Tab-separated table of C-alpha atoms in Angstrom:
chain	number	residue	atom	x	y	z
A	1	UNK	CA	0.305	-13.087	-6.075
A	2	UNK	CA	1.658	-14.504	-2.811
A	3	UNK	CA	-1.747	-15.843	-1.808
A	4	UNK	CA	-2.195	-17.624	-5.140
A	5	UNK	CA	1.251	-19.192	-4.766
A	6	UNK	CA	0.813	-20.147	-1.100
A	7	UNK	CA	-2.770	-21.406	-1.175
A	8	UNK	CA	-2.972	-22.924	-4.646
A	9	UNK	CA	0.676	-23.825	-5.308
A	10	UNK	CA	0.498	-22.012	-8.621
A	11	UNK	CA	3.861	-21.521	-10.382
A	12	UNK	CA	5.246	-18.071	-9.551
A	13	UNK	CA	6.785	-17.693	-13.005
A	14	UNK	CA	3.313	-17.860	-14.545
A	15	UNK	CA	1.965	-14.931	-12.551
A	16	UNK	CA	2.340	-11.351	-13.673
A	17	UNK	CA	1.385	-8.549	-11.283
A	18	UNK	CA	-0.174	-5.464	-12.860
A	19	UNK	CA	-0.716	-2.595	-10.446
A	20	UNK	CA	-3.759	-0.355	-10.647
A	21	UNK	CA	-3.551	2.950	-12.445
A	22	UNK	CA	-5.390	6.212	-12.006
A	23	UNK	CA	-7.323	7.733	-14.943
A	24	UNK	CA	-5.691	11.122	-14.510
A	25	UNK	CA	-2.185	12.491	-14.207
A	26	UNK	CA	-2.685	14.299	-10.900
A	27	UNK	CA	-5.380	15.472	-8.502
A	28	UNK	CA	-3.380	18.571	-7.653
A	29	UNK	CA	-5.265	21.851	-7.745
A	30	UNK	CA	-4.126	25.454	-7.485
A	31	UNK	CA	-7.127	26.388	-5.347
A	32	UNK	CA	-6.402	27.923	-1.937
A	33	UNK	CA	-6.482	25.287	0.809
A	34	UNK	CA	-8.268	27.526	3.298
A	35	UNK	CA	-10.918	28.429	0.742
A	36	UNK	CA	-11.457	24.758	-0.031
A	37	UNK	CA	-11.804	23.936	3.657
A	38	UNK	CA	-14.337	26.707	4.109
A	39	UNK	CA	-16.374	25.479	1.131
A	40	UNK	CA	-16.402	21.932	2.544
A	41	UNK	CA	-17.138	22.980	6.114
A	42	UNK	CA	-13.799	21.683	7.412
A	43	UNK	CA	-11.714	23.128	10.275
A	44	UNK	CA	-9.363	25.843	8.985
A	45	UNK	CA	-6.511	25.433	11.459
A	46	UNK	CA	-6.029	21.698	12.174
A	47	UNK	CA	-4.084	19.006	10.342
A	48	UNK	CA	-6.758	17.115	8.399
A	49	UNK	CA	-6.478	13.353	8.013
A	50	UNK	CA	-8.589	11.906	5.201
A	51	UNK	CA	-10.224	8.476	5.016
A	52	UNK	CA	-12.012	7.544	1.774
A	53	UNK	CA	-14.109	4.513	0.982
A	54	UNK	CA	-17.108	2.384	1.798
A	55	UNK	CA	-17.055	-0.981	3.562
A	56	UNK	CA	-15.732	0.718	6.670
A	57	UNK	CA	-15.343	-2.448	8.705
A	58	UNK	CA	-12.917	-4.076	6.253
A	59	UNK	CA	-11.108	-0.828	5.528
A	60	UNK	CA	-10.401	-0.288	9.229
A	61	UNK	CA	-12.175	2.985	9.928
A	62	UNK	CA	-12.605	2.037	13.589
A	63	UNK	CA	-8.836	1.837	13.968
A	64	UNK	CA	-8.358	5.251	12.370
A	65	UNK	CA	-10.990	6.696	14.717
A	66	UNK	CA	-9.349	5.140	17.771
A	67	UNK	CA	-5.987	6.611	16.796
A	68	UNK	CA	-7.304	10.069	15.956
A	69	UNK	CA	-9.239	10.129	19.230
A	70	UNK	CA	-5.850	10.233	20.975
A	71	UNK	CA	-4.808	13.254	18.890
A	72	UNK	CA	-7.374	15.948	19.549
A	73	UNK	CA	-5.159	18.467	17.748
A	74	UNK	CA	-5.931	16.595	14.503
A	75	UNK	CA	-9.207	16.095	12.629
A	76	UNK	CA	-10.377	13.004	10.735
A	77	UNK	CA	-12.467	13.547	7.605
A	78	UNK	CA	-14.416	10.559	6.265
A	79	UNK	CA	-15.778	10.425	2.719
A	80	UNK	CA	-17.959	7.522	1.621
A	81	UNK	CA	-21.035	5.560	2.592
A	82	UNK	CA	-21.463	3.934	5.991
A	83	UNK	CA	-23.181	4.137	9.359
A	84	UNK	CA	-21.571	7.179	10.939
A	85	UNK	CA	-23.344	6.599	14.257
A	86	UNK	CA	-20.910	3.783	15.042
A	87	UNK	CA	-17.863	6.053	14.732
A	88	UNK	CA	-18.845	9.464	16.076
A	89	UNK	CA	-16.241	11.393	18.042
A	90	UNK	CA	-15.704	15.167	18.437
A	91	UNK	CA	-12.787	15.309	15.982
A	92	UNK	CA	-14.283	13.007	13.331
A	93	UNK	CA	-16.364	14.496	10.507
A	94	UNK	CA	-18.460	12.574	7.978
A	95	UNK	CA	-19.074	14.040	4.531
A	96	UNK	CA	-20.903	11.126	2.903
A	97	UNK	CA	-20.288	10.480	-0.815
A	98	UNK	CA	-18.195	13.271	-2.367
A	99	UNK	CA	-18.267	14.144	-6.073
A	100	UNK	CA	-15.356	16.614	-6.200
A	101	UNK	CA	-12.638	14.413	-4.751
A	102	UNK	CA	-9.825	16.550	-6.166
A	103	UNK	CA	-10.863	19.453	-3.946
A	104	UNK	CA	-11.192	17.199	-0.909
A	105	UNK	CA	-7.715	15.747	-1.374
A	106	UNK	CA	-6.337	19.264	-1.794
A	107	UNK	CA	-8.053	20.442	1.391
A	108	UNK	CA	-6.478	17.697	3.523
A	109	UNK	CA	-2.954	16.982	4.737
A	110	UNK	CA	-2.650	13.213	5.234
A	111	UNK	CA	-4.396	10.077	4.054
A	112	UNK	CA	-5.086	7.034	6.210
A	113	UNK	CA	-6.401	3.576	5.364
A	114	UNK	CA	-5.677	1.016	8.133
A	115	UNK	CA	-7.322	-1.687	6.048
A	116	UNK	CA	-7.661	-5.307	7.078
A	117	UNK	CA	-7.390	-6.371	3.445
A	118	UNK	CA	-7.159	-4.490	0.171
A	119	UNK	CA	-5.566	-5.828	-3.029
A	120	UNK	CA	-4.531	-2.305	-4.085
A	121	UNK	CA	-6.465	0.734	-2.907
A	122	UNK	CA	-7.302	3.206	-5.673
A	123	UNK	CA	-8.043	5.835	-3.024
A	124	UNK	CA	-4.459	5.580	-1.757
A	125	UNK	CA	-3.142	6.127	-5.268
A	126	UNK	CA	-5.448	9.107	-5.787
A	127	UNK	CA	-4.265	10.599	-2.487
A	128	UNK	CA	-0.637	10.188	-3.508
A	129	UNK	CA	-1.435	11.845	-6.839
A	130	UNK	CA	-2.595	14.836	-4.802
A	131	UNK	CA	0.713	14.824	-2.916
A	132	UNK	CA	-0.678	13.403	0.330
A	133	UNK	CA	1.404	10.977	2.378
A	134	UNK	CA	-0.393	7.648	2.803
A	135	UNK	CA	-0.566	5.748	6.085
A	136	UNK	CA	-1.789	2.222	5.412
A	137	UNK	CA	-1.144	-1.400	6.346
A	138	UNK	CA	0.978	-4.177	4.919
A	139	UNK	CA	-2.337	-5.892	4.062
A	140	UNK	CA	-2.886	-3.266	1.357
A	141	UNK	CA	-1.204	-4.045	-1.968
A	142	UNK	CA	-0.540	-0.307	-2.308
A	143	UNK	CA	2.047	-0.678	0.461
A	144	UNK	CA	4.272	-2.547	-2.009
A	145	UNK	CA	5.007	0.618	-3.987
A	146	UNK	CA	5.762	3.055	-1.150
A	147	UNK	CA	8.819	3.643	1.020
A	148	UNK	CA	8.135	4.339	4.722
A	149	UNK	CA	9.222	7.795	5.775
A	150	UNK	CA	9.260	8.983	2.163
A	151	UNK	CA	5.759	8.420	0.792
A	152	UNK	CA	3.971	7.667	4.070
A	153	UNK	CA	4.048	4.779	6.530
A	154	UNK	CA	3.240	1.052	6.495
A	155	UNK	CA	1.522	-0.208	9.651
A	156	UNK	CA	2.294	-3.746	10.783
A	157	UNK	CA	-1.360	-4.364	11.702
A	158	UNK	CA	-4.654	-2.504	11.252
A	159	UNK	CA	-5.191	-2.453	15.025
A	160	UNK	CA	-1.684	-1.213	15.871
A	161	UNK	CA	-3.089	1.968	17.418
A	162	UNK	CA	0.095	3.184	19.113
A	163	UNK	CA	1.979	2.699	15.844
A	164	UNK	CA	-0.735	4.614	13.986
A	165	UNK	CA	-0.625	7.471	16.477
A	166	UNK	CA	3.148	7.788	16.061
A	167	UNK	CA	2.778	7.814	12.259
A	168	UNK	CA	0.115	10.510	12.410
A	169	UNK	CA	2.240	12.647	14.728
A	170	UNK	CA	5.260	12.239	12.455
A	171	UNK	CA	3.402	13.318	9.328
A	172	UNK	CA	1.475	16.107	11.049
A	173	UNK	CA	4.622	18.217	10.721
A	174	UNK	CA	4.001	20.531	7.772
A	175	UNK	CA	7.692	21.029	6.984
A	176	UNK	CA	8.246	17.266	6.964
A	177	UNK	CA	5.353	16.779	4.546
A	178	UNK	CA	6.411	19.627	2.263
A	179	UNK	CA	9.926	18.252	1.941
A	180	UNK	CA	8.635	14.858	0.825
A	181	UNK	CA	5.732	15.986	-1.322
A	182	UNK	CA	7.749	16.006	-4.600
A	183	UNK	CA	8.756	12.378	-3.989
A	184	UNK	CA	5.133	11.395	-3.375
A	185	UNK	CA	3.998	13.062	-6.583
A	186	UNK	CA	6.869	11.505	-8.516
A	187	UNK	CA	5.924	8.027	-7.297
A	188	UNK	CA	2.218	8.448	-8.044
A	189	UNK	CA	2.874	9.727	-11.558
A	190	UNK	CA	4.365	6.338	-12.464
A	191	UNK	CA	1.023	4.552	-11.976
A	192	UNK	CA	-1.191	5.853	-14.738
A	193	UNK	CA	-4.114	4.040	-16.310
A	194	UNK	CA	-2.070	3.958	-19.538
A	195	UNK	CA	0.643	1.930	-17.828
A	196	UNK	CA	-1.996	-0.385	-16.377
A	197	UNK	CA	-3.531	-0.984	-19.811
A	198	UNK	CA	-0.154	-1.493	-21.506
A	199	UNK	CA	0.961	-4.045	-18.907
A	200	UNK	CA	-2.399	-5.830	-18.996
A	201	UNK	CA	-2.220	-6.129	-22.796
A	202	UNK	CA	1.380	-7.319	-22.561
A	203	UNK	CA	0.351	-10.018	-20.108
A	204	UNK	CA	-2.550	-11.088	-22.313
A	205	UNK	CA	-0.300	-11.176	-25.363
A	206	UNK	CA	2.052	-13.456	-23.481
A	207	UNK	CA	-0.792	-15.770	-22.537
A	208	UNK	CA	-2.400	-15.764	-25.953
A	209	UNK	CA	0.350	-15.292	-28.571
A	210	UNK	CA	-0.762	-14.530	-32.107
């Protein structure tokens, strides 16, 4: 919206923002976290930070790797297509494309996407629907719906490594995450695909009245 206004001088009152929605109510699962980690070949006793997506350069995987490399007590799990050889470090694990994303979200503790640009990341919404705090940048439209310290953190820049490290340390505390998990789930539940469709149809009706 802001880009359209700033670059094309389009009237703000003629723009309606419709946020993405997820095609399910929640990715929560009752499966045991340790059992899920064992089935996925993930470390059983470390805080797991999840990164999901392809187009790793734009989505800022290198920044996530640089930050996690300073936190050897944590483990970064990457799901999606890309050249893993460019990002290999001892505490970074690549799973490739994953079919059962619900289990992967449930096996992890935090979600990170230090993206350079993303209109609104569906992966961030899916992570929140699984109760995971989301650490992302202000360049991600998803950041507009979260409150820092409640649903995750908003980084000022993708390459703000020290800031990212502090955010990861903050949310690595299990008690801190557990206390805020209900708020994360409550927020995510508001962004269903039904809401997305209803708001899209409402916008279209306004543009093309009967």
